[in-house]
């Protein structure tokens, strides 16, 4: 059981790391456009939390969400094709990197305005609670999002009505170039929970086993109807904020220190040292992940682009609105 | 994508307010009946907003519903417009049909992210996987001396957002029909209500078959000029049309009922007969909804027009508190009538005049 879980975690984290590396390469070759926010360094958070959730739970995430979709089970092909803007992407090429959706897997997106995940999550949870459904909502956000009004508004309502939401803060210490002690009067995000009479705690977000265990406990609390829970995961992004950011505001020493705590390498080392997995097994997992990423890139390259500009703006097109310009009337 | 929602079919049916044809009913009552029936008919419907529950709604629109349906379906919220509107979006994604009441449209400015960035875009951004059957109701307009922050129209703010529908019911019958249709629609619909029309009476038959939600309505037929308005300005136009009739000018008055989509075919049809049009709006003139109506109509019916499509609109000022200045800031029947006379080249109260073209309309005599 434990070995299966470890194997799953390691595969997820390898896939996540290799997928993001491939995305960066494809971006540099001009095949992916727009903003691209990558996840290396933070893998333990998505993997540890989502592997503790049930398939019936809903997930609401930010623009740094490729890995959340992958762990949720969205095929790497569909995610990569979306980054390429192809019709076979998980949002049919209409959303892009920041707006991945997979309704079938209850993955509700992909929100690129900081602070939007809170109201969406409490809305889903309100509906679940109203209908006495057993499912819960996992709501992701960065450390920068906690000073947005919706954080306070939504956590208040979630606690007031005891809504089934697990709020997961991916605290990577930075809001683009502004470090947390420069953007937050109270940099311990979890402590803000007490303002709403909510349970909260902090966990080492570089340790997938710790994140997984903390999430299981928090989800038990939420599922038992005791109200929402705020879980702060302390993590770090190894790359810049997006592909447009070199990350020059961070010292080389700081980055090196955190890289030494790489959650993927940490798990790999520990799995081997404890004898959970053998060298051969680990190599095989990596080979599988690499193949999956290569297949995803190939699929994205070969997929057709979307062609219909006007589809899905409304349930039915409002064509009454677009009259033809009349031709000039002939002179009498 | 609804999870197996528990059906409690018919549970509330015995409690629904009797909705019978009534000769005289006020707009707020019609809205109330529409909500009551929707809550009884469809378990997916719930209402959220400030003071919509125990208090009964700032304009009585949700009166009695809290007692009838309970706090989970008629939810009093904290003052958190962006998040409770966003709550509506989130719930709509998983099968609910939430009706969000924004106490007045002025506060909708704090919920623009939920409305514009989320509700309007999620169907498209998700490649058609998600639907947002959300209704956002908001009272607004220039009321009585509420001053600049509580007295404005924000039609123009929502108008330019693909993905939204915007309806502007002004009669009890339309209020009932269009709110019902908005709740049943699979798109986000902004229902703008006018604060001075809530206690306006009109005929009401809940079982009369409704026209399409976006269809404009001719409130008075006429052959000389088309007056295009919505909300309270329809009344102003009807008053102006009465005065003009005494001078032998027959104005057709069209109530738009919907701003997005616009019922342009109906407007073109009218202009084919009258060859002149005036758009009358309470919102400020610059880049208001009237500008779009005038532009669209000019483009579609230029060769039918005998003059420019004129606009009579709110002055480009924040609404003043002083009652006389407030009245001067929005159109009245006199201003509408004189715009029509200028467009037709007539002097007030007299036959055709020979005066020079007005600078406001640029009309040719
Ligand atoms: C409302 C809003 N303001 C500003 C931005 C621009 N922006 C995008 S990401 C970001 C930083 C967010 O930091 P954090 O929440 O910590 O998430 P991280 O990127 O570190 O995962 C900013 C300022 C935005 N997208 N939305
Ligand atoms: Mg951050």
XYZ file of C-alpha atoms in Angstrom, chain A:
332
model
C 0.000 0.000 0.000
C 2.666 2.428 1.093
C 4.911 1.357 -1.778
C 2.100 1.915 -4.274
C 1.542 5.373 -2.910
C 5.249 6.234 -3.022
C 5.472 4.946 -6.585
C 2.479 7.090 -7.509
C 3.939 10.196 -5.868
C 7.275 9.712 -7.552
C 5.697 9.150 -10.946
C 3.489 12.218 -10.550
C 6.425 14.389 -9.560
C 8.629 13.090 -12.366
C 5.861 13.675 -14.870
C 5.276 17.154 -13.460
C 8.951 18.108 -13.618
C 9.520 16.717 -17.105
C 6.276 18.144 -18.439
C 7.185 21.639 -17.269
C 10.702 21.316 -18.690
C 9.220 20.349 -22.027
C 6.760 23.249 -21.850
C 9.656 25.665 -21.272
C 11.505 24.256 -24.296
C 8.443 24.495 -26.498
C 7.843 28.049 -25.321
C 11.400 29.027 -26.259
C 10.846 27.501 -29.698
C 7.781 29.674 -30.116
C 5.214 26.895 -30.083
C 3.614 28.097 -26.863
C 2.548 31.712 -26.613
C 1.420 34.155 -23.958
C 2.191 33.806 -20.277
C 3.630 30.530 -19.075
C 3.900 29.927 -15.305
C 5.783 26.796 -14.366
C 5.708 24.620 -11.269
C 9.175 23.075 -10.680
C 9.951 23.109 -6.980
C 6.298 23.106 -5.932
C 5.360 19.578 -7.067
C 4.921 18.180 -3.581
C 1.974 20.522 -3.000
C -0.204 19.512 -5.946
C 0.764 15.851 -5.675
C 0.422 15.575 -1.899
C -2.911 17.385 -1.722
C -4.632 15.988 -4.798
C -3.603 12.401 -4.078
C -5.362 12.751 -0.730
C -8.598 13.913 -2.369
C -11.402 11.757 -3.780
C -12.325 11.651 -7.476
C -15.664 13.286 -6.591
C -14.011 16.352 -5.084
C -13.834 19.566 -7.069
C -10.603 21.425 -7.798
C -10.296 25.172 -8.411
C -6.839 26.409 -9.282
C -4.815 29.365 -10.478
C -2.860 30.098 -13.654
C 0.017 27.925 -12.341
C -2.083 24.819 -12.741
C -0.625 22.430 -15.334
C 0.427 19.996 -12.646
C -2.893 20.137 -10.825
C -4.627 19.054 -14.021
C -2.066 16.308 -14.666
C -2.344 14.863 -11.168
C -6.102 15.065 -11.420
C -5.838 12.760 -14.408
C -6.160 15.073 -17.407
C -4.033 13.361 -20.080
C -0.659 15.081 -20.661
C -1.579 15.190 -24.363
C -4.653 17.321 -23.643
C -2.700 19.690 -21.386
C 0.202 20.122 -23.802
C -2.171 20.552 -26.741
C -3.915 23.310 -24.785
C -0.589 25.093 -24.236
C -0.067 24.828 -27.995
C -3.544 26.317 -28.543
C -4.830 23.264 -30.378
C -8.397 22.002 -30.817
C -7.473 18.803 -28.997
C -6.475 20.726 -25.860
C -8.446 20.305 -22.661
C -10.067 23.704 -23.318
C -10.114 23.150 -27.093
C -7.466 25.813 -27.577
C -9.670 28.621 -26.266
C -8.155 28.809 -22.787
C -4.409 28.311 -22.924
C -1.897 27.671 -20.174
C -3.730 29.756 -17.582
C -7.202 28.385 -18.296
C -7.126 24.610 -18.251
C -10.518 22.998 -17.646
C -11.577 19.386 -17.354
C -15.188 19.225 -16.270
C -15.301 15.447 -16.455
C -12.634 15.240 -13.736
C -14.226 18.051 -11.770
C -11.250 20.258 -12.524
C -12.940 23.661 -12.690
C -9.967 25.695 -13.937
C -7.573 27.736 -14.438
C -8.247 31.334 -13.047
C -5.768 34.044 -13.917
C -7.049 36.969 -11.899
C -5.372 36.664 -8.512
C -7.972 35.892 -5.843
C -10.691 34.458 -8.072
C -10.397 30.897 -6.875
C -11.927 31.780 -3.481
C -15.422 32.814 -4.614
C -15.632 30.046 -7.201
C -14.710 27.482 -4.557
C -17.248 28.711 -2.002
C -19.920 28.763 -4.718
C -19.302 25.124 -5.585
C -19.188 24.288 -1.881
C -22.399 26.202 -1.222
C -24.155 24.056 -3.789
C -22.659 20.858 -2.367
C -23.712 21.848 1.137
C -27.205 22.870 0.037
C -27.688 19.450 -1.495
C -25.949 17.595 1.317
C -23.449 16.064 -1.079
C -20.423 14.255 0.381
C -17.875 15.922 -1.911
C -15.622 18.831 -1.018
C -13.730 21.546 -2.869
C -9.961 22.052 -2.994
C -9.178 25.717 -3.544
C -5.614 26.661 -4.538
C -4.008 30.098 -4.302
C -0.604 31.708 -3.871
C 0.775 33.716 -0.989
C 0.109 36.848 -3.031
C -3.621 36.139 -3.188
C -4.212 36.445 0.550
C -4.268 40.227 0.445
C -6.985 40.303 -2.158
C -10.436 41.216 -0.844
C -11.950 37.955 -2.035
C -9.698 36.020 0.376
C -11.302 37.708 3.368
C -14.790 37.871 1.880
C -14.827 34.224 0.896
C -13.142 32.751 3.958
C -15.637 34.634 6.092
C -18.590 33.177 4.195
C -17.032 29.714 4.094
C -16.612 29.688 7.867
C -19.951 31.395 8.555
C -21.879 28.717 6.650
C -19.455 25.854 7.364
C -18.823 25.191 3.690
C -16.807 22.119 2.656
C -13.671 23.810 1.305
C -10.023 23.010 1.817
C -8.123 26.229 1.149
C -4.594 25.305 0.015
C -2.070 28.127 0.068
C 0.907 27.465 -2.186
C 3.237 29.770 -0.336
C 6.291 30.042 -2.571
C 7.345 33.216 -0.719
C 6.929 35.484 -3.697
C 4.258 37.501 -5.412
C 6.211 37.868 -8.641
C 9.170 39.902 -7.369
C 7.777 40.925 -4.002
C 8.800 38.687 -1.137
C 6.197 37.789 1.443
C 7.612 39.895 4.280
C 7.287 42.879 1.936
C 3.656 42.144 0.982
C 2.111 40.758 4.155
C 1.957 42.201 7.657
C 1.383 38.661 8.922
C 3.538 36.388 6.769
C 2.303 33.186 8.425
C -0.676 32.679 6.163
C -2.228 29.879 8.233
C -2.594 32.220 11.218
C -5.133 34.257 9.287
C -7.565 31.367 9.657
C -8.251 32.334 13.261
C -9.770 35.623 12.076
C -12.697 33.545 10.817
C -12.740 30.965 13.580
C -11.376 28.530 11.036
C -8.929 25.682 11.568
C -5.572 26.100 9.907
C -2.046 24.776 9.916
C 1.260 24.999 8.122
C 3.121 22.126 6.539
C 6.480 21.643 4.832
C 5.466 21.952 1.201
C 8.758 20.420 0.022
C 7.846 17.078 1.602
C 5.160 15.263 -0.329
C 4.522 12.741 2.451
C 3.970 15.497 4.992
C 1.659 17.371 2.619
C -0.294 14.209 1.908
C -0.732 13.397 5.583
C -1.705 16.958 6.508
C -4.222 17.049 3.666
C -5.802 13.773 4.727
C -6.350 15.139 8.207
C -7.658 18.451 6.932
C -10.016 16.746 4.492
C -11.357 14.547 7.272
C -12.221 17.709 9.196
C -13.908 19.263 6.144
C -15.800 16.114 5.211
C -17.120 15.681 8.716
C -18.945 18.972 8.304
C -16.753 20.846 10.772
C -16.247 23.668 8.306
C -13.489 24.830 5.989
C -9.773 24.416 6.657
C -6.788 26.550 5.692
C -3.663 24.549 4.844
C -0.518 26.540 4.182
C 2.182 24.710 2.236
C 5.622 26.317 2.412
C 7.257 25.823 -0.921
C 9.466 27.512 -3.491
C 9.519 27.923 -7.233
C 12.855 27.134 -8.826
C 12.222 29.209 -11.942
C 11.098 32.799 -12.404
C 7.474 33.791 -11.921
C 6.802 33.106 -15.587
C 8.921 32.549 -18.676
C 9.230 36.325 -18.896
C 10.928 36.553 -15.491
C 14.586 35.778 -14.805
C 14.044 35.914 -11.057
C 16.906 38.394 -10.586
C 15.412 39.659 -7.305
C 16.383 36.449 -5.494
C 19.911 35.752 -4.291
C 21.812 32.817 -5.805
C 22.372 31.591 -2.265
C 18.657 31.508 -1.514
C 17.870 29.639 -4.706
C 20.687 27.148 -4.081
C 19.474 26.542 -0.529
C 15.980 25.759 -1.695
C 17.137 23.677 -4.624
C 18.971 21.524 -2.122
C 15.537 20.762 -0.693
C 14.105 19.753 -4.084
C 10.914 17.792 -3.285
C 11.404 15.417 -6.207
C 15.010 14.551 -5.385
C 14.101 14.332 -1.713
C 11.466 11.711 -2.394
C 13.662 9.787 -4.794
C 16.539 9.675 -2.280
C 14.283 8.647 0.554
C 12.466 5.971 -1.420
C 15.796 4.370 -2.288
C 17.329 4.789 1.172
C 14.312 3.325 2.937
C 14.113 0.524 0.418
C 10.591 1.517 -0.653
C 11.648 1.374 -4.286
C 14.599 -0.158 -6.086
C 16.934 1.614 -8.529
C 15.407 -0.259 -11.416
C 11.876 0.748 -10.436
C 12.827 4.394 -10.153
C 14.524 4.322 -13.547
C 11.461 2.690 -15.035
C 9.164 5.376 -13.596
C 11.348 8.073 -15.076
C 11.405 6.351 -18.448
C 7.595 6.137 -18.427
C 7.199 9.779 -17.487
C 9.650 10.836 -20.182
C 7.778 8.823 -22.796
C 4.464 10.319 -21.699
C 5.841 13.846 -22.069
C 7.378 13.104 -25.480
C 4.076 11.650 -26.638
C 2.269 14.747 -25.338
C 4.536 17.079 -27.304
C 4.164 14.995 -30.452
C 0.395 14.920 -30.050
C 0.257 18.679 -29.550
C 2.443 19.321 -32.599
C 0.329 17.120 -34.831
C -3.073 18.337 -33.604
C -5.226 20.693 -35.650
C -5.958 24.234 -34.485
C -9.461 25.358 -33.550
C -11.191 27.273 -36.325
C -14.513 28.562 -35.044
C -14.135 32.033 -33.593
C -17.697 32.446 -32.406
C -18.504 29.156 -30.753
C -19.482 28.943 -27.080
C -19.810 32.645 -26.412
C -23.443 31.913 -25.588
C -25.477 28.726 -25.309
C -27.045 29.727 -28.628
C -25.525 32.343 -30.937
C -27.139 35.778 -30.635
C -27.077 36.315 -34.383
C -29.841 38.918 -34.263
C -27.098 41.297 -33.245
C -25.007 41.261 -36.425
C -26.884 42.930 -39.271
C -25.504 43.137 -42.753
C -24.384 46.531 -43.860
C -26.705 47.448 -46.723
C -25.210 48.133 -50.115
C -25.387 51.690 -51.346
C -28.790 52.490 -52.822
C -28.707 53.208 -56.523
C -29.356 56.855 -57.352
C -32.950 57.399 -58.474
